[in-house]
CSV table of C-alpha atoms and ligand atoms in Angstrom, one decimal:
chain,number,residue,atom,x,y,z
A,1,MET,CA,10.2,-60.6,-47.8
A,2,SER,CA,9.2,-64.2,-47.2
A,3,GLU,CA,10.5,-66.9,-49.7
A,4,GLN,CA,6.9,-67.5,-50.8
A,5,ASN,CA,6.3,-63.8,-51.5
A,6,LYS,CA,9.5,-63.6,-53.4
A,7,GLU,CA,8.4,-66.3,-55.7
A,8,THR,CA,5.0,-64.8,-56.3
A,9,THR,CA,6.4,-61.4,-57.1
A,10,SER,CA,9.1,-62.6,-59.4
A,11,SER,CA,6.7,-64.8,-61.4
A,12,LEU,CA,4.3,-61.8,-61.6
A,13,ASN,CA,7.2,-59.8,-62.8
A,14,ALA,CA,7.9,-62.1,-65.7
A,15,LYS,CA,4.2,-62.4,-66.7
A,16,SER,CA,2.9,-58.9,-66.0
A,17,GLN,CA,5.3,-56.2,-66.9
A,18,ALA,CA,3.9,-54.6,-70.0
A,19,TRP,CA,7.3,-54.1,-71.6
A,20,SER,CA,9.1,-57.3,-70.4
A,21,GLY,CA,9.2,-59.1,-73.7
A,22,ARG,CA,11.8,-56.7,-75.0
A,23,PHE,CA,14.2,-57.4,-72.2
A,24,ASN,CA,16.8,-60.2,-71.8
A,25,GLU,CA,17.3,-60.0,-68.1
A,26,PRO,CA,15.0,-58.9,-65.2
A,27,VAL,CA,15.4,-55.5,-63.7
A,28,ALA,CA,17.8,-55.5,-60.8
A,29,GLU,CA,16.1,-55.6,-57.4
A,30,LEU,CA,17.6,-52.3,-56.3
A,31,VAL,CA,16.6,-50.7,-59.5
A,32,LYS,CA,13.1,-52.0,-59.1
A,33,ARG,CA,12.9,-50.3,-55.8
A,34,TYR,CA,14.5,-47.2,-57.1
A,35,THR,CA,12.1,-46.8,-60.0
A,36,ALA,CA,8.9,-47.9,-58.3
A,37,SER,CA,6.4,-45.3,-57.2
A,38,VAL,CA,3.6,-47.5,-55.9
A,39,ASP,CA,4.5,-46.8,-52.2
A,40,PHE,CA,3.5,-43.2,-52.6
A,41,ASP,CA,1.3,-43.0,-55.8
A,42,LYS,CA,-1.1,-45.6,-54.5
A,43,ARG,CA,-3.0,-42.7,-52.9
A,44,LEU,CA,-4.0,-41.8,-56.4
A,45,ALA,CA,-5.9,-45.1,-56.8
A,46,GLU,CA,-9.5,-43.7,-56.7
A,47,PHE,CA,-8.6,-41.0,-59.2
A,48,ASP,CA,-6.9,-43.6,-61.4
A,49,ILE,CA,-10.1,-45.7,-61.3
A,50,GLN,CA,-12.3,-42.8,-62.0
A,51,GLY,CA,-10.2,-41.9,-65.1
A,52,SER,CA,-10.1,-45.5,-66.3
A,53,VAL,CA,-13.9,-45.8,-66.1
A,54,ALA,CA,-14.4,-42.6,-68.1
A,55,HIS,CA,-11.8,-43.8,-70.7
A,56,ALA,CA,-13.5,-47.2,-71.0
A,57,GLN,CA,-16.9,-45.6,-71.4
A,58,MET,CA,-15.5,-43.5,-74.2
A,59,LEU,CA,-13.8,-46.5,-75.9
A,60,ALA,CA,-17.2,-48.3,-75.8
A,61,ALA,CA,-19.1,-45.3,-77.1
A,62,GLN,CA,-16.7,-45.1,-80.0
A,63,ASN,CA,-16.9,-48.9,-80.7
A,64,ILE,CA,-13.3,-49.3,-79.9
A,65,ILE,CA,-14.1,-51.9,-77.2
A,66,SER,CA,-17.4,-53.8,-76.9
A,67,ALA,CA,-20.3,-53.1,-74.5
A,68,ALA,CA,-19.5,-56.4,-72.8
A,69,ASP,CA,-15.9,-55.4,-72.3
A,70,LEU,CA,-17.0,-52.1,-70.8
A,71,ALA,CA,-19.4,-53.9,-68.5
A,72,ALA,CA,-16.7,-56.2,-67.3
A,73,ILE,CA,-14.2,-53.3,-66.8
A,74,GLU,CA,-16.8,-51.3,-64.8
A,75,LYS,CA,-17.6,-54.2,-62.6
A,76,GLY,CA,-14.0,-55.2,-62.1
A,77,LEU,CA,-12.9,-51.6,-61.3
A,78,ALA,CA,-15.7,-51.2,-58.8
A,79,GLU,CA,-14.4,-54.3,-57.0
A,80,VAL,CA,-10.8,-53.0,-57.1
A,81,LYS,CA,-12.1,-49.7,-55.7
A,82,GLN,CA,-13.8,-51.5,-52.8
A,83,GLU,CA,-10.7,-53.5,-52.0
A,84,VAL,CA,-8.6,-50.3,-52.0
A,85,GLN,CA,-11.0,-48.5,-49.8
A,86,ALA,CA,-11.2,-51.5,-47.4
A,87,GLY,CA,-7.4,-51.6,-47.2
A,88,LYS,CA,-7.5,-55.1,-48.7
A,89,PHE,CA,-5.8,-54.4,-52.0
A,90,GLU,CA,-2.4,-56.0,-52.3
A,91,TRP,CA,0.0,-53.5,-53.7
A,92,LEU,CA,3.0,-55.0,-55.4
A,93,LEU,CA,6.3,-53.2,-55.8
A,94,ASP,CA,7.0,-55.4,-58.9
A,95,LEU,CA,4.2,-53.8,-60.6
A,96,GLU,CA,5.9,-50.4,-60.3
A,97,ASP,CA,3.1,-48.0,-59.8
A,98,VAL,CA,-0.6,-47.5,-59.0
A,99,HIS,CA,-1.6,-47.7,-62.7
A,100,LEU,CA,0.0,-51.1,-63.4
A,101,ASN,CA,-1.1,-52.5,-60.1
A,102,ILE,CA,-4.7,-51.7,-60.8
A,103,GLU,CA,-4.6,-52.8,-64.4
A,104,LYS,CA,-3.1,-56.1,-63.4
A,105,ALA,CA,-5.7,-56.7,-60.6
A,106,LEU,CA,-8.4,-55.9,-63.1
A,107,THR,CA,-7.1,-58.3,-65.6
A,108,ASP,CA,-6.8,-61.0,-63.0
A,109,LYS,CA,-10.5,-60.5,-62.3
A,110,ILE,CA,-11.9,-60.1,-65.8
A,111,GLY,CA,-9.3,-61.5,-68.2
A,112,ASP,CA,-8.9,-60.1,-71.8
A,113,ALA,CA,-11.4,-57.2,-71.2
A,114,GLY,CA,-8.9,-55.9,-68.6
A,115,LYS,CA,-6.1,-56.0,-71.2
A,116,ARG,CA,-8.2,-53.8,-73.5
A,117,LEU,CA,-8.6,-51.0,-71.1
A,118,HIS,CA,-5.2,-49.5,-72.0
A,119,THR,CA,-6.2,-49.1,-75.7
A,120,GLY,CA,-5.4,-45.6,-77.0
A,121,ARG,CA,-3.9,-44.6,-73.7
A,122,SER,CA,-0.5,-44.4,-72.1
A,123,ARG,CA,0.6,-44.2,-68.5
A,124,ASN,CA,1.9,-40.8,-69.5
A,125,ASP,CA,-1.5,-39.2,-70.1
A,126,GLN,CA,-3.0,-41.4,-67.4
A,127,VAL,CA,-0.8,-40.2,-64.6
A,128,ALA,CA,-1.2,-36.5,-65.7
A,129,THR,CA,-4.9,-37.0,-65.5
A,130,ASP,CA,-4.8,-38.6,-62.1
A,131,ILE,CA,-2.7,-35.8,-60.6
A,132,ARG,CA,-5.1,-33.2,-62.0
A,133,LEU,CA,-8.1,-35.0,-60.6
A,134,TYR,CA,-6.3,-35.2,-57.2
A,135,LEU,CA,-5.2,-31.6,-57.2
A,136,ARG,CA,-8.6,-30.3,-58.2
A,137,ALA,CA,-10.0,-32.0,-55.2
A,138,VAL,CA,-7.3,-30.6,-53.0
A,139,CYS,CA,-7.9,-27.1,-54.3
A,140,ASP,CA,-11.6,-27.4,-53.4
A,141,ASP,CA,-10.6,-28.6,-49.9
A,142,ALA,CA,-8.1,-25.8,-49.5
A,143,ILE,CA,-10.6,-23.1,-50.5
A,144,ALA,CA,-13.1,-24.6,-48.0
A,145,ALA,CA,-10.5,-24.7,-45.2
A,146,ILE,CA,-9.4,-21.1,-46.0
A,147,LYS,CA,-13.0,-19.9,-45.6
A,148,LYS,CA,-13.3,-21.7,-42.2
A,149,LEU,CA,-10.2,-20.0,-41.0
A,150,GLN,CA,-11.4,-16.6,-42.4
A,151,MET,CA,-14.7,-17.1,-40.5
A,152,SER,CA,-12.9,-17.7,-37.2
A,153,LEU,CA,-10.7,-14.7,-37.8
A,154,LEU,CA,-13.8,-12.6,-38.5
A,155,ASP,CA,-15.3,-13.7,-35.2
A,156,LEU,CA,-12.2,-12.8,-33.2
A,157,ALA,CA,-11.9,-9.4,-35.1
A,158,GLU,CA,-15.5,-8.7,-34.2
A,159,GLN,CA,-14.9,-9.2,-30.5
A,160,HIS,CA,-11.9,-6.8,-30.8
A,161,ALA,CA,-13.1,-4.1,-33.2
A,162,ASP,CA,-12.2,-1.4,-30.6
A,163,THR,CA,-9.4,-3.2,-28.7
A,164,ILE,CA,-6.4,-0.9,-28.9
A,165,MET,CA,-2.9,-2.2,-29.5
A,166,PRO,CA,0.3,-0.6,-30.8
A,167,GLY,CA,0.7,-0.9,-34.6
A,168,PHE,CA,4.4,-1.5,-35.5
A,169,THR,CA,6.8,-0.6,-38.2
A,170,HIS,CA,10.4,-1.9,-37.8
A,171,LEU,CA,8.9,-3.6,-34.8
A,172,GLN,CA,8.9,-0.2,-33.1
A,173,VAL,CA,5.6,1.3,-31.8
A,174,ALA,CA,4.3,3.4,-34.7
A,175,GLN,CA,0.6,4.3,-34.3
A,176,PRO,CA,-2.2,2.8,-32.4
A,177,VAL,CA,-4.4,0.4,-34.2
A,178,THR,CA,-7.3,-1.8,-33.3
A,179,PHE,CA,-6.7,-5.5,-32.8
A,180,GLY,CA,-9.7,-6.2,-35.0
A,181,HIS,CA,-8.0,-4.2,-37.8
A,182,HIS,CA,-4.8,-6.1,-37.4
A,183,LEU,CA,-6.6,-9.4,-37.7
A,184,LEU,CA,-8.4,-8.3,-40.8
A,185,ALA,CA,-5.0,-7.8,-42.5
A,186,TYR,CA,-4.7,-11.6,-42.4
A,187,TYR,CA,-8.3,-12.0,-43.7
A,188,GLU,CA,-7.2,-10.0,-46.8
A,189,MET,CA,-4.1,-12.2,-47.3
A,190,LEU,CA,-6.3,-15.3,-47.1
A,191,LYS,CA,-8.8,-13.9,-49.5
A,192,ARG,CA,-6.0,-13.5,-52.1
A,193,ASP,CA,-4.9,-17.1,-51.3
A,194,ALA,CA,-8.4,-18.5,-51.9
A,195,SER,CA,-8.5,-16.7,-55.2
A,196,ARG,CA,-5.1,-18.0,-56.2
A,197,PHE,CA,-6.3,-21.6,-55.6
A,198,ALA,CA,-9.5,-20.9,-57.6
A,199,ASP,CA,-7.4,-19.5,-60.4
A,200,CYS,CA,-4.9,-22.4,-60.4
A,201,ARG,CA,-7.9,-24.8,-60.4
A,202,LYS,CA,-8.9,-23.5,-63.8
A,203,ARG,CA,-5.6,-24.6,-65.4
A,204,ILE,CA,-5.6,-27.9,-63.5
A,205,ASN,CA,-9.1,-28.6,-64.9
A,206,GLN,CA,-8.1,-29.5,-68.4
A,207,LEU,CA,-7.9,-33.1,-69.6
A,208,PRO,CA,-4.6,-34.7,-70.8
A,209,LEU,CA,-6.1,-38.1,-71.7
A,210,GLY,CA,-6.0,-38.7,-75.4
A,211,ALA,CA,-2.4,-37.4,-75.6
A,212,ALA,CA,-1.4,-41.1,-75.1
A,213,ALA,CA,2.4,-41.5,-74.9
A,214,LEU,CA,3.2,-38.1,-76.5
A,215,ALA,CA,1.8,-37.8,-80.0
A,216,GLY,CA,-1.9,-38.7,-79.6
A,217,THR,CA,-3.5,-41.9,-80.8
A,218,SER,CA,-4.7,-43.4,-84.1
A,219,TYR,CA,-8.0,-44.7,-82.5
A,220,PRO,CA,-11.1,-42.6,-83.2
A,221,ILE,CA,-11.3,-41.3,-79.6
A,222,ASP,CA,-13.7,-38.7,-78.2
A,223,ARG,CA,-11.7,-36.5,-75.8
A,224,GLU,CA,-14.5,-34.1,-75.2
A,225,MET,CA,-16.7,-37.0,-73.9
A,226,VAL,CA,-14.0,-38.0,-71.4
A,227,ALA,CA,-13.5,-34.4,-70.3
A,228,LYS,CA,-17.2,-34.1,-69.7
A,229,LEU,CA,-17.4,-37.4,-67.8
A,230,LEU,CA,-14.6,-36.3,-65.5
A,231,GLY,CA,-15.8,-32.8,-65.0
A,232,PHE,CA,-13.0,-31.1,-66.8
A,233,ASP,CA,-13.6,-27.7,-68.4
A,234,GLY,CA,-11.8,-28.7,-71.6
A,235,VAL,CA,-9.0,-30.8,-73.2
A,236,CYS,CA,-5.3,-30.0,-73.3
A,237,GLN,CA,-4.7,-28.7,-76.8
A,238,ASN,CA,-1.2,-30.2,-77.5
A,239,SER,CA,-0.4,-33.8,-76.8
A,240,LEU,CA,3.3,-33.2,-76.1
A,241,ASP,CA,2.4,-30.4,-73.6
A,242,ALA,CA,-0.4,-32.5,-72.1
A,243,VAL,CA,1.9,-35.3,-70.9
A,244,SER,CA,4.8,-33.2,-69.8
A,245,ASP,CA,3.1,-30.1,-68.3
A,246,ARG,CA,3.4,-29.8,-64.6
A,247,ASP,CA,2.9,-26.0,-64.5
A,248,PHE,CA,-0.3,-26.6,-62.5
A,249,ALA,CA,1.6,-28.5,-59.9
A,250,ILE,CA,4.1,-25.7,-59.5
A,251,GLU,CA,1.3,-23.1,-59.4
A,252,PHE,CA,-0.5,-25.1,-56.7
A,253,THR,CA,2.7,-25.4,-54.7
A,254,ALA,CA,3.5,-21.7,-55.2
A,255,ALA,CA,0.0,-20.8,-54.0
A,256,SER,CA,0.5,-23.1,-51.0
A,257,ALA,CA,3.9,-21.7,-50.2
A,258,LEU,CA,2.5,-18.2,-50.3
A,259,LEU,CA,-0.4,-19.1,-48.0
A,260,MET,CA,2.0,-20.8,-45.6
A,261,THR,CA,4.2,-17.7,-45.7
A,262,HIS,CA,1.2,-15.6,-44.6
A,263,LEU,CA,0.5,-18.0,-41.8
A,264,SER,CA,4.2,-18.0,-40.9
A,265,ARG,CA,4.1,-14.3,-40.5
A,266,PHE,CA,1.0,-14.5,-38.4
A,267,SER,CA,2.7,-17.3,-36.3
A,268,GLU,CA,5.7,-15.1,-35.7
A,269,GLU,CA,3.3,-12.4,-34.3
A,270,LEU,CA,1.5,-14.9,-32.1
A,271,ILE,CA,4.8,-16.2,-30.7
A,272,LEU,CA,5.9,-12.6,-29.9
A,273,TRP,CA,2.5,-11.7,-28.5
A,274,CYS,CA,2.4,-14.6,-26.1
A,275,SER,CA,5.9,-14.1,-24.9
A,276,PRO,CA,5.8,-12.6,-21.3
A,277,ARG,CA,7.6,-9.5,-22.6
A,278,PHE,CA,4.6,-8.6,-24.7
A,279,ALA,CA,1.9,-10.6,-22.9
A,280,PHE,CA,-0.7,-9.4,-25.4
A,281,ILE,CA,-2.4,-12.8,-25.8
A,282,GLU,CA,-2.6,-16.3,-24.4
A,283,ILE,CA,-3.0,-19.3,-26.6
A,284,ALA,CA,-5.2,-22.1,-25.2
A,285,ASP,CA,-3.3,-25.0,-23.7
A,286,ARG,CA,-4.4,-27.5,-26.3
A,287,PHE,CA,-2.1,-25.8,-28.8
A,288,CYS,CA,0.9,-25.6,-26.5
A,289,THR,CA,3.3,-27.8,-24.7
A,290,GLY,CA,5.4,-27.6,-21.6
A,291,SER,CA,9.1,-28.1,-21.1
A,292,SER,CA,10.5,-31.3,-19.7
A,293,ILE,CA,13.0,-29.4,-17.6
A,294,MET,CA,11.6,-25.9,-17.0
A,295,PRO,CA,8.3,-26.2,-15.1
A,296,GLN,CA,7.2,-22.6,-15.8
A,297,LYS,CA,7.2,-22.9,-19.6
A,298,LYS,CA,4.2,-22.9,-21.9
A,299,ASN,CA,5.5,-23.0,-25.4
A,300,PRO,CA,3.5,-21.9,-28.5
A,301,ASP,CA,4.4,-25.1,-30.4
A,302,VAL,CA,1.7,-24.8,-33.1
A,303,PRO,CA,2.7,-21.4,-34.4
A,304,GLU,CA,6.3,-22.4,-34.2
A,305,LEU,CA,5.7,-25.5,-36.3
A,306,VAL,CA,3.6,-23.6,-38.8
A,307,ARG,CA,6.6,-21.3,-39.2
A,308,GLY,CA,8.9,-24.3,-39.5
A,309,LYS,CA,6.7,-26.2,-42.0
A,310,THR,CA,6.6,-23.1,-44.2
A,311,GLY,CA,10.2,-23.8,-45.0
A,312,ARG,CA,9.3,-27.3,-46.0
A,313,VAL,CA,6.6,-26.2,-48.4
A,314,ASN,CA,8.9,-23.5,-49.9
A,315,GLY,CA,11.4,-26.3,-50.4
A,316,HIS,CA,8.8,-28.4,-52.3
A,317,LEU,CA,8.2,-25.4,-54.6
A,318,MET,CA,11.9,-25.2,-55.3
A,319,ALA,CA,12.0,-29.0,-55.8
A,320,LEU,CA,9.3,-28.9,-58.5
A,321,LEU,CA,10.7,-25.9,-60.3
A,322,THR,CA,14.1,-27.6,-60.4
A,323,LEU,CA,12.5,-30.9,-61.5
A,324,MET,CA,11.1,-29.2,-64.6
A,325,LYS,CA,13.9,-26.9,-65.6
A,326,GLY,CA,16.0,-29.3,-67.6
A,327,GLN,CA,13.4,-31.5,-69.1
A,328,PRO,CA,13.1,-31.9,-72.9
A,329,LEU,CA,9.7,-32.7,-74.3
A,330,ALA,CA,7.8,-34.8,-73.7
A,331,TYR,CA,7.4,-37.2,-70.7
A,332,ASN,CA,10.5,-38.1,-68.7
A,333,LYS,CA,10.6,-40.4,-65.7
A,334,ASP,CA,11.8,-37.3,-63.7
A,335,ASN,CA,8.1,-36.4,-63.6
A,336,GLN,CA,7.5,-39.3,-61.2
A,337,GLU,CA,9.3,-37.1,-58.6
A,338,ASP,CA,6.5,-34.6,-58.6
A,339,LYS,CA,4.3,-36.6,-56.3
A,340,GLU,CA,5.9,-36.7,-53.0
A,341,PRO,CA,6.4,-32.9,-52.8
A,342,LEU,CA,2.9,-32.4,-54.0
A,343,PHE,CA,1.3,-34.8,-51.6
A,344,ASP,CA,3.3,-33.4,-48.7
A,345,THR,CA,2.4,-29.8,-49.7
A,346,ALA,CA,-1.3,-30.7,-49.8
A,347,ASP,CA,-1.2,-32.6,-46.5
A,348,THR,CA,0.8,-29.8,-44.7
A,349,LEU,CA,-1.4,-27.1,-46.0
A,350,LEU,CA,-4.8,-28.7,-45.2
A,351,VAL,CA,-3.9,-29.7,-41.7
A,352,THR,CA,-2.3,-26.3,-41.0
A,353,LEU,CA,-5.4,-24.5,-42.1
A,354,GLU,CA,-7.6,-26.7,-40.0
A,355,ILE,CA,-5.6,-26.4,-36.8
A,356,TYR,CA,-5.2,-22.6,-37.3
A,357,ALA,CA,-9.0,-22.1,-37.6
A,358,ASP,CA,-9.4,-23.8,-34.2
A,359,MET,CA,-6.5,-21.9,-32.7
A,360,MET,CA,-8.2,-18.6,-33.5
A,361,ARG,CA,-10.9,-19.7,-31.1
A,362,GLY,CA,-8.3,-20.5,-28.5
A,363,ILE,CA,-6.8,-17.0,-28.3
A,364,THR,CA,-7.5,-14.8,-25.2
A,365,VAL,CA,-6.5,-11.2,-25.4
A,366,ASN,CA,-5.0,-9.2,-22.6
A,367,LYS,CA,-6.5,-5.8,-23.5
A,368,ASP,CA,-4.8,-3.9,-20.7
A,369,ASN,CA,-1.3,-4.9,-21.8
A,370,MET,CA,-2.0,-4.1,-25.4
A,371,ARG,CA,-3.3,-0.7,-24.5
A,372,GLN,CA,-0.5,0.0,-22.2
A,373,ALA,CA,2.1,-0.9,-24.8
A,374,ALA,CA,0.5,1.6,-27.3
A,375,PHE,CA,0.3,4.2,-24.6
A,376,GLU,CA,4.0,3.9,-23.7
A,377,GLY,CA,5.2,4.2,-27.3
A,378,TYR,CA,4.3,7.8,-28.2
A,379,ALA,CA,2.0,6.2,-30.7
A,380,THR,CA,-0.1,9.4,-31.1
A,381,ALA,CA,2.8,11.6,-32.2
A,382,THR,CA,1.6,11.6,-35.8
A,383,ASP,CA,-1.8,12.7,-34.5
A,384,LEU,CA,-0.2,15.7,-32.9
A,385,ALA,CA,1.6,16.6,-36.1
A,386,ASP,CA,-1.7,16.3,-38.1
A,387,TYR,CA,-3.4,18.5,-35.5
A,388,LEU,CA,-0.8,21.2,-36.1
A,389,VAL,CA,-1.1,20.9,-39.9
A,390,LYS,CA,-4.9,21.4,-39.5
A,391,LYS,CA,-4.1,24.6,-37.6
A,392,GLY,CA,-2.1,25.8,-40.6
A,393,MET,CA,1.5,24.6,-40.0
A,394,PRO,CA,3.4,22.9,-42.9
A,395,PHE,CA,3.7,19.2,-42.3
A,396,ARG,CA,7.5,19.1,-42.2
A,397,ASP,CA,7.6,21.9,-39.5
A,398,ALA,CA,4.9,20.1,-37.5
A,399,HIS,CA,7.0,16.9,-37.7
A,400,GLU,CA,9.9,18.7,-36.2
A,401,VAL,CA,7.8,20.4,-33.5
A,402,VAL,CA,6.4,17.1,-32.4
A,403,ALA,CA,9.9,15.5,-32.4
A,404,LEU,CA,10.9,18.1,-29.8
A,405,ALA,CA,7.7,17.5,-27.8
A,406,VAL,CA,8.4,13.7,-27.8
A,407,LYS,CA,12.0,14.5,-26.6
A,408,GLN,CA,10.6,16.5,-23.7
A,409,ALA,CA,8.1,13.7,-22.8
A,410,VAL,CA,10.9,11.1,-22.9
A,411,GLN,CA,12.9,13.3,-20.5
A,412,LYS,CA,9.9,13.6,-18.2
A,413,GLN,CA,9.1,9.9,-18.6
A,414,CYS,CA,5.5,10.6,-19.5
A,415,ASP,CA,3.2,10.3,-22.5
A,416,LEU,CA,2.5,13.2,-24.8
A,417,SER,CA,-1.1,13.3,-23.4
A,418,GLU,CA,0.4,13.8,-19.9
A,419,LEU,CA,2.2,17.1,-20.8
A,420,SER,CA,0.2,20.1,-19.6
A,421,LEU,CA,-1.3,22.6,-22.1
A,422,GLY,CA,1.3,25.1,-21.0
A,423,GLU,CA,4.1,22.7,-21.7
A,424,LEU,CA,2.7,21.9,-25.1
A,425,GLN,CA,2.2,25.6,-26.0
A,426,VAL,CA,5.9,26.1,-25.6
A,427,PHE,CA,6.3,24.2,-28.9
A,428,SER,CA,3.5,26.0,-30.7
A,429,GLU,CA,1.1,28.7,-29.9
A,430,SER,CA,-1.6,27.2,-32.0
A,431,ILE,CA,-2.0,24.3,-29.6
A,432,THR,CA,-5.2,24.7,-27.6
A,433,GLU,CA,-7.3,22.6,-25.1
A,434,ASP,CA,-8.8,20.5,-27.9
A,435,VAL,CA,-5.4,18.9,-28.5
A,436,PHE,CA,-6.1,16.3,-25.8
A,437,SER,CA,-8.8,14.7,-27.9
A,438,VAL,CA,-6.3,13.8,-30.6
A,439,LEU,CA,-3.6,12.7,-28.2
A,440,THR,CA,-5.7,9.9,-26.7
A,441,LEU,CA,-5.4,6.4,-28.2
A,442,GLU,CA,-9.2,6.2,-28.7
A,443,GLY,CA,-9.3,9.6,-30.5
A,444,SER,CA,-6.4,8.5,-32.7
A,445,VAL,CA,-7.9,5.3,-34.0
A,446,ALA,CA,-11.4,6.8,-34.3
A,447,SER,CA,-10.1,9.5,-36.6
A,448,ARG,CA,-8.8,7.0,-39.2
A,449,ASN,CA,-12.3,6.6,-40.4
A,450,HIS,CA,-12.2,5.7,-44.0
A,451,VAL,CA,-12.3,2.4,-46.0
A,452,GLY,CA,-9.2,0.5,-45.0
A,453,GLY,CA,-8.6,2.6,-41.9
A,454,THR,CA,-8.3,1.3,-38.3
A,455,ALA,CA,-11.3,3.1,-36.8
A,456,PRO,CA,-13.6,0.6,-34.9
A,457,GLN,CA,-16.5,1.7,-37.1
A,458,GLN,CA,-14.5,0.8,-40.2
A,459,VAL,CA,-13.5,-2.6,-38.7
A,460,LEU,CA,-17.1,-3.5,-38.1
A,461,ARG,CA,-18.0,-2.4,-41.6
A,462,ALA,CA,-15.2,-4.5,-43.1
A,463,ILE,CA,-16.4,-7.5,-41.1
A,464,ALA,CA,-19.9,-7.0,-42.3
A,465,ARG,CA,-18.7,-6.8,-45.9
A,466,ALA,CA,-16.5,-9.8,-45.5
A,467,LYS,CA,-19.4,-11.9,-44.0
A,468,GLU,CA,-21.6,-10.9,-47.0
A,469,THR,CA,-19.1,-11.8,-49.7
A,470,ILE,CA,-17.1,-14.7,-48.2
A,471,HIS,CA,-19.1,-17.4,-49.8
A,472,SER,CA,-19.1,-15.8,-53.3
A,473,GLN,CA,-15.4,-15.0,-53.1
B,1,LIG,N1,4.8,-43.8,-62.3
B,1,LIG,C1,4.9,-43.0,-63.4
B,1,LIG,C2,4.9,-41.5,-63.0
B,1,LIG,O1,4.5,-41.2,-61.9
B,1,LIG,C3,3.8,-43.2,-64.4
B,1,LIG,C4,4.1,-42.8,-65.8
B,1,LIG,C5,5.2,-43.8,-66.3
B,1,LIG,N2,5.4,-43.7,-67.7
B,1,LIG,C6,6.5,-44.2,-68.2
B,1,LIG,N3,6.6,-44.1,-69.5
B,1,LIG,N4,7.4,-44.8,-67.5
B,1,LIG,O2,5.2,-40.6,-63.7
């Protein structure tokens, strides 16, 4: 810091810190840096201003400040907002946080009216309001981004409603499924994610202002008016809870961690599928990088990073839970630590969703390899057992019979459908020529023709239903 700057900041410190009159010595430099939050909470500036304007309008409506003061505050805050947006606002560490920085800048512009803005308010209810306004906007952005990703999933699923791949349990080939059906599983997860953000938004959207420091205020305030001006659904009902509650931040982070967990699972699959051992898909080059040493490599960096960043968001959830677990009522400075995990969660989530939606459009499917993998894995064994049951055999017996048939096919190194009728009849006399229609992969998937089943017809229906409801979700 230059000598001149040092001077300005320390004289500001003496004059501007709201509580400085009580103190006999200035705060230590290191402590100042340790306790300041302006470096990260300055991104709440626009929400802080929005909250202050509504608060001032209420103060004027209640005759707590004059109409002239309100006019000056509105004008001054509009100027501050412009400076912030233009990147011209000078943030000072000495002024600790976004709230004190803005209040001081306002007071420098308009004098005493600026000093009246904080009437009936504390930074405790102010910061709680700012974060709620911020997170409400993030929830809306997250829901919109989820829908975009869902739309690109639906498009890909539609192209592959009848593309056959092996379905896995224990990562062993289990039964054939359609790729479209597999993708729709993620559509469902994302649908629940969107509804979690919408639900969490309801609890975010309650106004803390009016709680003041912790006990409420003796001014004749109108909290309902402020709530209405800021688009909140209602007001927090207990002042102690209002200033100290961070449940909504934890809920938001939990919903984000769960969404990231879904995308991490999906990423794990994409990584496997584009490994040459599977070679089910290719991911467009714009999502991959090469190796600085191995010229043949094309690495699925984006899904790998999504998987990695999920750990980071899960960590933020743990940080917030731990932040709250030992706090007595009401506000404690600990709460300042909510911001960095929250901001990073929101940033990570939104950029991941955006990149993922585009990545869906960059997936090329190798249908032959998918089909071949299903074909080689005795994926229609259950279909043969079901066939025998329909011919009157108890399921447990049918299961055993098919196990023996699979053993024979393994020995002959062929698929079940490649055994001759005669060979199959050794296992059961009730097997007839029609068995081959259930032993094919296409026959197998087509037979699972009910809501939630993998039949191509059902996949197309599910896509149609999804496209109809996605915007009312
Ligand atoms: N920067 C503080 C925070 O983020 C604002 C509230 C400070 N209140 C206080 N009483 N120190 O939590």
